PDB file of N, CA and C in Angstrom:
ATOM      1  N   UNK A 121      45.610 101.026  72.045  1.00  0.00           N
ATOM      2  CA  UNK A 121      46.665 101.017  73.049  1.00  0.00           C
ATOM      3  C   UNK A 121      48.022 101.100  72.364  1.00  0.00           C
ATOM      4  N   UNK A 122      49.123 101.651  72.856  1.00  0.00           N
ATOM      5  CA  UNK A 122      50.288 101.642  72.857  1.00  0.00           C
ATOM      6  C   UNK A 122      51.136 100.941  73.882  1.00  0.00           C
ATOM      7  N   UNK A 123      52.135 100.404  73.075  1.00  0.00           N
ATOM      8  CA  UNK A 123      52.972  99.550  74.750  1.00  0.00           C
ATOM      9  C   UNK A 123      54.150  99.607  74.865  1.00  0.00           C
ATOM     10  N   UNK A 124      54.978 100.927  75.052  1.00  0.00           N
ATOM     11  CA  UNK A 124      55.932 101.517  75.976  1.00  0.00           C
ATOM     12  C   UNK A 124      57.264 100.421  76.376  1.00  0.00           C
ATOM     13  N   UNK A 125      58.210 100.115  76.244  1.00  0.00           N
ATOM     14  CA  UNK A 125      58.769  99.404  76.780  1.00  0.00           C
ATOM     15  C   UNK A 125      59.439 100.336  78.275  1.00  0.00           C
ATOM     16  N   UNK A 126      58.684  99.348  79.353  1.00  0.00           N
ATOM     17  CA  UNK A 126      59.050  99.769  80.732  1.00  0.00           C
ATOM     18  C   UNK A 126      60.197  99.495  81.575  1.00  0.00           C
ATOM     19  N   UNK A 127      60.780  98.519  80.748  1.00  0.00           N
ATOM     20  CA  UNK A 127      62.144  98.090  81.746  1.00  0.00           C
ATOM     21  C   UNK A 127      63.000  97.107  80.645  1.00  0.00           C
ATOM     22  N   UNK A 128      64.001  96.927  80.693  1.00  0.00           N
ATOM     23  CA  UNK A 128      64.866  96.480  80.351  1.00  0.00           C
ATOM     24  C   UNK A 128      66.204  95.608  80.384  1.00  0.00           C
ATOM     25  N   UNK A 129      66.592  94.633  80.149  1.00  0.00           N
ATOM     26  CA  UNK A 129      67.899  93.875  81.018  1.00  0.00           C
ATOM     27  C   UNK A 129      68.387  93.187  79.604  1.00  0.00           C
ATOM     28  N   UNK A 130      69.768  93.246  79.567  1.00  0.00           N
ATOM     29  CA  UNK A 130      70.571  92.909  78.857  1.00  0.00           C
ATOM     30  C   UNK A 130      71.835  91.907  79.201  1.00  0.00           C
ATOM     31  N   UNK A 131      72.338  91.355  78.903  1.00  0.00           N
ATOM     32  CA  UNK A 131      73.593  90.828  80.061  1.00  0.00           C
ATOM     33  C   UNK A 131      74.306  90.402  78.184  1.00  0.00           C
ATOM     34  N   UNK A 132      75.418  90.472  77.930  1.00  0.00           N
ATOM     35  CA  UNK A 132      76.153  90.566  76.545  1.00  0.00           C
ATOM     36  C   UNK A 132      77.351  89.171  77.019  1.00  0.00           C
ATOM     37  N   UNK A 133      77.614  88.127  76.369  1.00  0.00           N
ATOM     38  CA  UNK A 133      78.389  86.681  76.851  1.00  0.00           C
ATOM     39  C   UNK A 133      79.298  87.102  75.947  1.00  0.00           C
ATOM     40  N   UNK A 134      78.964  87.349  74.635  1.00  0.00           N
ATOM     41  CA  UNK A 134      80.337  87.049  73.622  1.00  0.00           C
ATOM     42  C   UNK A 134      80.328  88.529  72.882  1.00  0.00           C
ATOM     43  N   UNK A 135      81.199  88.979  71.800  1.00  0.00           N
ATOM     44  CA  UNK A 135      81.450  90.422  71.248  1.00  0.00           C
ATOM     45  C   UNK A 135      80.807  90.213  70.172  1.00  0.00           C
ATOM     46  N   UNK A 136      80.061  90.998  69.338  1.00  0.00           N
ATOM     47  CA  UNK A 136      79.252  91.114  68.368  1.00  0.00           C
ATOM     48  C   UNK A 136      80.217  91.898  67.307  1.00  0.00           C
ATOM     49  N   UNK A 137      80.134  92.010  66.103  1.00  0.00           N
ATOM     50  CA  UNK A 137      80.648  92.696  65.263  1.00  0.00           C
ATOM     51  C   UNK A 137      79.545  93.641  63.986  1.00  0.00           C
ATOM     52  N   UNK A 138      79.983  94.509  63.710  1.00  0.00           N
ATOM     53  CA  UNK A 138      78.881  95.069  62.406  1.00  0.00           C
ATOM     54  C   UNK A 138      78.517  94.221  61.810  1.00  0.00           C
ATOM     55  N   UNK A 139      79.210  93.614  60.968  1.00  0.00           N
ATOM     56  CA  UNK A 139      78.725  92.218  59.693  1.00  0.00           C
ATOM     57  C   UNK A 139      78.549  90.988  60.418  1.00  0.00           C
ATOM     58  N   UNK A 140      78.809  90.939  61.791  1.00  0.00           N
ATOM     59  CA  UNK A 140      77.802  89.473  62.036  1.00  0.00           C
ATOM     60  C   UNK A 140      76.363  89.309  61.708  1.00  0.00           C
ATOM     61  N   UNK A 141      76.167  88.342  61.107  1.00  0.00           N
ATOM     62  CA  UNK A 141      75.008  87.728  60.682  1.00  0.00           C
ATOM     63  C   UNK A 141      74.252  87.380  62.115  1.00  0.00           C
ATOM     64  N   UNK A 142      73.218  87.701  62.741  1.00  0.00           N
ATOM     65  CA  UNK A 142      72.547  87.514  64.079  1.00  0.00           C
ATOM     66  C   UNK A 142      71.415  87.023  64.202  1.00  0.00           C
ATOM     67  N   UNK A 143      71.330  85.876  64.933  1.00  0.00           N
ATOM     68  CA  UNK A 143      69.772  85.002  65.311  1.00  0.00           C
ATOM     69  C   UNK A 143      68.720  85.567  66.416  1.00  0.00           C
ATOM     70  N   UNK A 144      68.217  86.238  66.315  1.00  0.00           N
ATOM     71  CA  UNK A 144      67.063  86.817  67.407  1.00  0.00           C
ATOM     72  C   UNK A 144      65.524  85.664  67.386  1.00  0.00           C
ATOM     73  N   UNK A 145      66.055  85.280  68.499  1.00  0.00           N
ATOM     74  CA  UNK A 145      64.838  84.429  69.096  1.00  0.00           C
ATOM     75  C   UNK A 145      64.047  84.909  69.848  1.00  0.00           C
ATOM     76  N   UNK A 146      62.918  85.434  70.006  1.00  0.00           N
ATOM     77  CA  UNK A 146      62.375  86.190  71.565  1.00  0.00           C
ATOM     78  C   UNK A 146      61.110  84.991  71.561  1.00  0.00           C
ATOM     79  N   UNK A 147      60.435  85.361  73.313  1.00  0.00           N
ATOM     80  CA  UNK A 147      59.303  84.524  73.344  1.00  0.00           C
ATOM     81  C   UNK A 147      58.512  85.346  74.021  1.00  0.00           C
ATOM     82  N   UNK A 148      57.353  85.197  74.415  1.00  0.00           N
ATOM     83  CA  UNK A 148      56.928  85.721  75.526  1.00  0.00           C
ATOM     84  C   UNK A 148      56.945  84.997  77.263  1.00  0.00           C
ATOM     85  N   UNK A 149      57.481  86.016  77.894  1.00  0.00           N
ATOM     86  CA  UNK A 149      57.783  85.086  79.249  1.00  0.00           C
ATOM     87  C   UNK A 149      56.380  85.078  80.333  1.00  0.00           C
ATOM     88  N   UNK A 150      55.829  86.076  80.175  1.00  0.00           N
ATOM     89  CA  UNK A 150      54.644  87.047  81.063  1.00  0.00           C
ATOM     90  C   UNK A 150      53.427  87.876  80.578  1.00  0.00           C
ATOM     91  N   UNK A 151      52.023  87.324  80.882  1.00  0.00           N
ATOM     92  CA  UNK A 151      51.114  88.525  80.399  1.00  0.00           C
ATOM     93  C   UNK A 151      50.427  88.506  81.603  1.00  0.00           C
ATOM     94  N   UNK A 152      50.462  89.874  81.855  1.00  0.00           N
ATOM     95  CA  UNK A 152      49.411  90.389  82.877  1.00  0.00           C
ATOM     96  C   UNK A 152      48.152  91.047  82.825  1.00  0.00           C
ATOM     97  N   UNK A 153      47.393  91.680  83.097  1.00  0.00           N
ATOM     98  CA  UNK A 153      46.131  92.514  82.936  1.00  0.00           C
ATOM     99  C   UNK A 153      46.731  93.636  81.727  1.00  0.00           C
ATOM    100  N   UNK A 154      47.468  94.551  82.020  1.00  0.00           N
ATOM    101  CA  UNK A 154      48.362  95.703  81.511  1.00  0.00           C
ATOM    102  C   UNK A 154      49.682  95.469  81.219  1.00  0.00           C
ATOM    103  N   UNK A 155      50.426  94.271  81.410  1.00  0.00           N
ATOM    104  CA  UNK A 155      51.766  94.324  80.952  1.00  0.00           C
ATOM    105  C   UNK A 155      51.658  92.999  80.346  1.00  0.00           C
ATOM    106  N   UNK A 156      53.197  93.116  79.637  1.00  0.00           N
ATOM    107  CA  UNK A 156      53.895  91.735  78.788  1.00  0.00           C
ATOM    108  C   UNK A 156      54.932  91.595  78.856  1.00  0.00           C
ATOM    109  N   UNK A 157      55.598  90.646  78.937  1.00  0.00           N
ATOM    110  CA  UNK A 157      57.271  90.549  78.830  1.00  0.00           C
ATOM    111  C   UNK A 157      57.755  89.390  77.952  1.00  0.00           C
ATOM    112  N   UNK A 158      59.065  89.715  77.673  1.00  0.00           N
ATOM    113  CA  UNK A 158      59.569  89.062  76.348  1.00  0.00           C
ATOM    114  C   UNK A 158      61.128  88.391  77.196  1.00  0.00           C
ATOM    115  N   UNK A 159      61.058  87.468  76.700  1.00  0.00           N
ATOM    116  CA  UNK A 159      62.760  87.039  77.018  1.00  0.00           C
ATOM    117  C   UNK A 159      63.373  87.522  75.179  1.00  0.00           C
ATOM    118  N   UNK A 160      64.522  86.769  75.597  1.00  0.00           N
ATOM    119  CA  UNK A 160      65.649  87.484  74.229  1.00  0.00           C
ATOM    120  C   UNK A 160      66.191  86.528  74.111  1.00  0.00           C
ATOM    121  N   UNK A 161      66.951  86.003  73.098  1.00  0.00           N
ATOM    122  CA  UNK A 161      68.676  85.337  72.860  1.00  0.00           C
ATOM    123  C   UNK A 161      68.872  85.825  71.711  1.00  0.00           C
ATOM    124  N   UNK A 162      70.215  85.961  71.907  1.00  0.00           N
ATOM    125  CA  UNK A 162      70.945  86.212  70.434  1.00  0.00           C
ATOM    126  C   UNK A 162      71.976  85.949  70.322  1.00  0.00           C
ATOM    127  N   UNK A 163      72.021  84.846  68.955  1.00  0.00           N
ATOM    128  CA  UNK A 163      73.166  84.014  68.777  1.00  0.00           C
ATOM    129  C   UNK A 163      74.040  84.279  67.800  1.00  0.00           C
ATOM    130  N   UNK A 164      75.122  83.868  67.256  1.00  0.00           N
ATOM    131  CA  UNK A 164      75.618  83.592  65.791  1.00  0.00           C
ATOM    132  C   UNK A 164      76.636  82.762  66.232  1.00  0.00           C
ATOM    133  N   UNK A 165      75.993  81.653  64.696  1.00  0.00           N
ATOM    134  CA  UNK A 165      76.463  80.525  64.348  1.00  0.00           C
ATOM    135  C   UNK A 165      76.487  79.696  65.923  1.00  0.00           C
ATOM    136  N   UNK A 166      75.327  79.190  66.167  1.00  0.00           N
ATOM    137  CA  UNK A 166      74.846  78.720  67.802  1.00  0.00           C
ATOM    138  C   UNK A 166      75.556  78.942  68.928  1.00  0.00           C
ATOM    139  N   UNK A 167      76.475  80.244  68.503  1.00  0.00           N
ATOM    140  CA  UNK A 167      76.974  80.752  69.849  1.00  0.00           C
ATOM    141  C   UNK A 167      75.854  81.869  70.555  1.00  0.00           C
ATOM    142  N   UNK A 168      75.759  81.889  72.047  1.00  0.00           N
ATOM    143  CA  UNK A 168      75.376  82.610  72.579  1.00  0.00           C
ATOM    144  C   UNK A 168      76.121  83.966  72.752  1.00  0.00           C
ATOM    145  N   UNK A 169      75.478  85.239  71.800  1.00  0.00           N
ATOM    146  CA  UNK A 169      75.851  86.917  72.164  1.00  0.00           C
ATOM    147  C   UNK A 169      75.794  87.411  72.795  1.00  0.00           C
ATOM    148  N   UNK A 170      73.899  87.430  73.030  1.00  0.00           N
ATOM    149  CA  UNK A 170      73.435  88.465  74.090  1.00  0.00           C
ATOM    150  C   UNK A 170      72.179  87.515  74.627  1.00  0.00           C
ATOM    151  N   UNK A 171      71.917  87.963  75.630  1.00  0.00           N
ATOM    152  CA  UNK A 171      70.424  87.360  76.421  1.00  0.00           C
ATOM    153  C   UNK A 171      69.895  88.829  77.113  1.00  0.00           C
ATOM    154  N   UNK A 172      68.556  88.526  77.240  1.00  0.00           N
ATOM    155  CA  UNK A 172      68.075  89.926  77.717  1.00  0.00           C
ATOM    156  C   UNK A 172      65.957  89.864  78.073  1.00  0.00           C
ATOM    157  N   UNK A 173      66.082  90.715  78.790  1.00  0.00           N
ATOM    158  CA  UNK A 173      64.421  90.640  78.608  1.00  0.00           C
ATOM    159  C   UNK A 173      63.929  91.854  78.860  1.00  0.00           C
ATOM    160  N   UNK A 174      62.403  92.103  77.806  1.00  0.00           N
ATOM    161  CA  UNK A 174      61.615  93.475  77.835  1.00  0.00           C
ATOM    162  C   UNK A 174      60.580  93.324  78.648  1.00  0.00           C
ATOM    163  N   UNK A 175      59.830  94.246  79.327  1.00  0.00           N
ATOM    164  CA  UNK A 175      58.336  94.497  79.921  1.00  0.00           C
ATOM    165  C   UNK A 175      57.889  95.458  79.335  1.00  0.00           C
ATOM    166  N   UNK A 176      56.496  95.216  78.673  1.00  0.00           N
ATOM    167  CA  UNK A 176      55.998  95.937  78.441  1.00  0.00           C
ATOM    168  C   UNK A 176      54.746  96.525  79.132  1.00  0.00           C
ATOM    169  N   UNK A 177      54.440  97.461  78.919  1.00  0.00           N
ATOM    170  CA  UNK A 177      52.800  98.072  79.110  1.00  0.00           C
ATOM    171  C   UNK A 177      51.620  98.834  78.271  1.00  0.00           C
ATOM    172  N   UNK A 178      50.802  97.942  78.435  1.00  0.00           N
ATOM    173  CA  UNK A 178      48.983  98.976  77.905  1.00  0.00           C
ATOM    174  C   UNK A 178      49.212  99.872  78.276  1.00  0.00           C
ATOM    175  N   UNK A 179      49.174 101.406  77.250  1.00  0.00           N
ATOM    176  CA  UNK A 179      48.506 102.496  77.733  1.00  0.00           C
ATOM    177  C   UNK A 179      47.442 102.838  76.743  1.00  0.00           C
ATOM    178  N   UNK A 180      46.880 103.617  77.447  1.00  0.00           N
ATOM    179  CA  UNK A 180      46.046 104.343  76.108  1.00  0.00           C
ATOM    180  C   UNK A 180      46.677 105.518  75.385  1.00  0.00           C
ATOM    181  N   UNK A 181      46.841 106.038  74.287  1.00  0.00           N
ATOM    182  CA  UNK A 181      47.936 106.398  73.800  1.00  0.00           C
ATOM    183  C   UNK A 181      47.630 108.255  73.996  1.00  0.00           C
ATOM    184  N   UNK A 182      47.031 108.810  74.254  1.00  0.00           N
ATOM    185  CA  UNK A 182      46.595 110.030  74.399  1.00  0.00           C
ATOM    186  C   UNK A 182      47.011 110.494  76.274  1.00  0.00           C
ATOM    187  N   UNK A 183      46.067 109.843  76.887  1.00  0.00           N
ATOM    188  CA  UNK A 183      46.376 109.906  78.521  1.00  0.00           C
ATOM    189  C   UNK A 183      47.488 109.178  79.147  1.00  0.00           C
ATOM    190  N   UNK A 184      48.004 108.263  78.534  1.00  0.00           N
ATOM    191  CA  UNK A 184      49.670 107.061  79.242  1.00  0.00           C
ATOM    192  C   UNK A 184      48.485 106.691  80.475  1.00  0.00           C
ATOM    193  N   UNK A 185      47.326 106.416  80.582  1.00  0.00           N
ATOM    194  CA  UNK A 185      46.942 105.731  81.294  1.00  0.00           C
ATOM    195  C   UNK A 185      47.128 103.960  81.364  1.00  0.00           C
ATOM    196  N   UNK A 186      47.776 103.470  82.384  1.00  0.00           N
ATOM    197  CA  UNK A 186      47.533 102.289  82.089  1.00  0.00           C
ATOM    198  C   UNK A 186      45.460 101.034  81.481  1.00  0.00           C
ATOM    199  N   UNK A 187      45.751 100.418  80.703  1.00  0.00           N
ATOM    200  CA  UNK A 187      44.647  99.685  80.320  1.00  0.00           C
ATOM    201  C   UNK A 187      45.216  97.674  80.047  1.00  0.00           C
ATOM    202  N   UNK A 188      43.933  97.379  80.365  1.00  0.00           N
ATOM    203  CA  UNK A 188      43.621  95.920  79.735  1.00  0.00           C
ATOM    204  C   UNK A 188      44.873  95.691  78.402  1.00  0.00           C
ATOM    205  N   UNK A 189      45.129  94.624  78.595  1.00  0.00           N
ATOM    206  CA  UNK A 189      45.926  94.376  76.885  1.00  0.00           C
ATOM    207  C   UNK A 189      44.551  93.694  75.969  1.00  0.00           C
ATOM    208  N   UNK A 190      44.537  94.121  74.772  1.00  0.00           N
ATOM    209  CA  UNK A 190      43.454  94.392  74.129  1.00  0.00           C
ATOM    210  C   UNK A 190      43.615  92.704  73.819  1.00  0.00           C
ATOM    211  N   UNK A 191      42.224  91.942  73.363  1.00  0.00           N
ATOM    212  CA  UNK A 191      41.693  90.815  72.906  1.00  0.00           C
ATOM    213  C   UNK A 191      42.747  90.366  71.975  1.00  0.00           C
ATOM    214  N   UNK A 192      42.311  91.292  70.946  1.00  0.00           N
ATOM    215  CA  UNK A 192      43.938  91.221  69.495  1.00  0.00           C
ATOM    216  C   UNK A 192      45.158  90.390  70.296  1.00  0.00           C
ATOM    217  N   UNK A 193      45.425  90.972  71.042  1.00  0.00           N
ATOM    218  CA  UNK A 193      46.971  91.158  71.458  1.00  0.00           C
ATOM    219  C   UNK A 193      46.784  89.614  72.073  1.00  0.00           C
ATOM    220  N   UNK A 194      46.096  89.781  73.217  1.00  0.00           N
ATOM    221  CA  UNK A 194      46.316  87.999  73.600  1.00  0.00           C
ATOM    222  C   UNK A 194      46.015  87.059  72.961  1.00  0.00           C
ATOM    223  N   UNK A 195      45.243  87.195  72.227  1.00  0.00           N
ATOM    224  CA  UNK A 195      45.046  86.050  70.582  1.00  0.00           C
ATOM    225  C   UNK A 195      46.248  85.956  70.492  1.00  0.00           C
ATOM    226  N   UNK A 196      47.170  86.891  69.732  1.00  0.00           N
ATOM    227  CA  UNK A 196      48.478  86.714  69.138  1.00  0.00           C
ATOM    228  C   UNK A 196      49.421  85.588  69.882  1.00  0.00           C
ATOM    229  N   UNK A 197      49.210  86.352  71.332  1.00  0.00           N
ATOM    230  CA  UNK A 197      50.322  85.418  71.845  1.00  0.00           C
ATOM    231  C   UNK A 197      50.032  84.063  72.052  1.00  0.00           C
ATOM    232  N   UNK A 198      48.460  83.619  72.283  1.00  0.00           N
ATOM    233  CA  UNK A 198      48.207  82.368  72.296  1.00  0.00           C
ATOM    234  C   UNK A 198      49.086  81.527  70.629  1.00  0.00           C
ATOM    235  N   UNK A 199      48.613  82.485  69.760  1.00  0.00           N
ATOM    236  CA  UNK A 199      48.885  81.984  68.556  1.00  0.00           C
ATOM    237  C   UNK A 199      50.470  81.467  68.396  1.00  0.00           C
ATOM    238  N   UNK A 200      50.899  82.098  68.879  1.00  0.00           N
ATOM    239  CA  UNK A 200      52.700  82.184  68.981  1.00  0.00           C
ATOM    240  C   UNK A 200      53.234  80.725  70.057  1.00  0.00           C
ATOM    241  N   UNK A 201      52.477  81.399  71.231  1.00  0.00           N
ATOM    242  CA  UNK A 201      53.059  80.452  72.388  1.00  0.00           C
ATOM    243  C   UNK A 201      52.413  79.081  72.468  1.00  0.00           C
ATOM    244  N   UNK A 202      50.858  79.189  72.085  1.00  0.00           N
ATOM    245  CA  UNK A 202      49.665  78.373  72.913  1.00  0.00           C
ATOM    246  C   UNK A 202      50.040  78.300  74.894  1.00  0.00           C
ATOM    247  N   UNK A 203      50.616  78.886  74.920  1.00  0.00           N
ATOM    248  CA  UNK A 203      50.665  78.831  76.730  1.00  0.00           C
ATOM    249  C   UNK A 203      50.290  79.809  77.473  1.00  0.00           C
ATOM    250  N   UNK A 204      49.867  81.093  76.763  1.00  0.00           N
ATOM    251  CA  UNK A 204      49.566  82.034  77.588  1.00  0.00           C
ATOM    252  C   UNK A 204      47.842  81.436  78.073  1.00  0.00           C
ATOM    253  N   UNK A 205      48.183  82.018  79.526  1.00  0.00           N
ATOM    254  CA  UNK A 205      47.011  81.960  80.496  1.00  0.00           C
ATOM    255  C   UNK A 205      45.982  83.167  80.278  1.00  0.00           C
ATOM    256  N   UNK A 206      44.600  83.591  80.432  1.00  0.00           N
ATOM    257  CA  UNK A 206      44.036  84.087  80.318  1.00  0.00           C
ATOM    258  C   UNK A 206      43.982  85.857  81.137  1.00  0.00           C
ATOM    259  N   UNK A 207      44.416  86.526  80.828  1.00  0.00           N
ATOM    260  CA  UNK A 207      44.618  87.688  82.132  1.00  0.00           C
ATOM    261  C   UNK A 207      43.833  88.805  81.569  1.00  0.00           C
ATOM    262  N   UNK A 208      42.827  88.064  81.278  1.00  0.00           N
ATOM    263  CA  UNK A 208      41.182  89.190  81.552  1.00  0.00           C
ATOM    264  C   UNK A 208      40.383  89.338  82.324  1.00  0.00           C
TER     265      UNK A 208
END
């Protein structure tokens, strides 16, 4: 599978510069049968930059058919989160 980012949201609090040094925190917010989603923050020096969140989707990488998110994949996030729910 391949997983496409399907949508996108950004909202920007403070101005970023080239040489800022930047904290990227993401988590996972959502797993579904075929999709995933991620929240965002991004800080420097514990100020809040940017906040934002991705969705993703299973396809199979030949047809863009949507599919299952593979076994692998929800391992991971258990591994990361321990909170993801089962969406097999």
């Amino acid at each position: 599978a391949v997983f496409p980012c399907v949508e996108a949201r950004v909202r920007y609090h403070r101005p970023a510069l080239l040489d800022d040094l930047l904290t990227v925190v993401l988590w996972v917010t959502e797993v579904r049968r075929a999709t995933f989603a991620f929240s965002y923050e991004i800080t420097r020096d514990g100020e809040l930059v940017a906040s934002g969140s991705t969705r993703h989707a299973a396809v199979e990488p030949v047809t863009l058919r949507p599919q299952r998110l593979p076994a692998w994949l929800l391992a991971l996030f258990d591994a990361a989160s321990g909170t993801v729910e089962k969406a097999r």
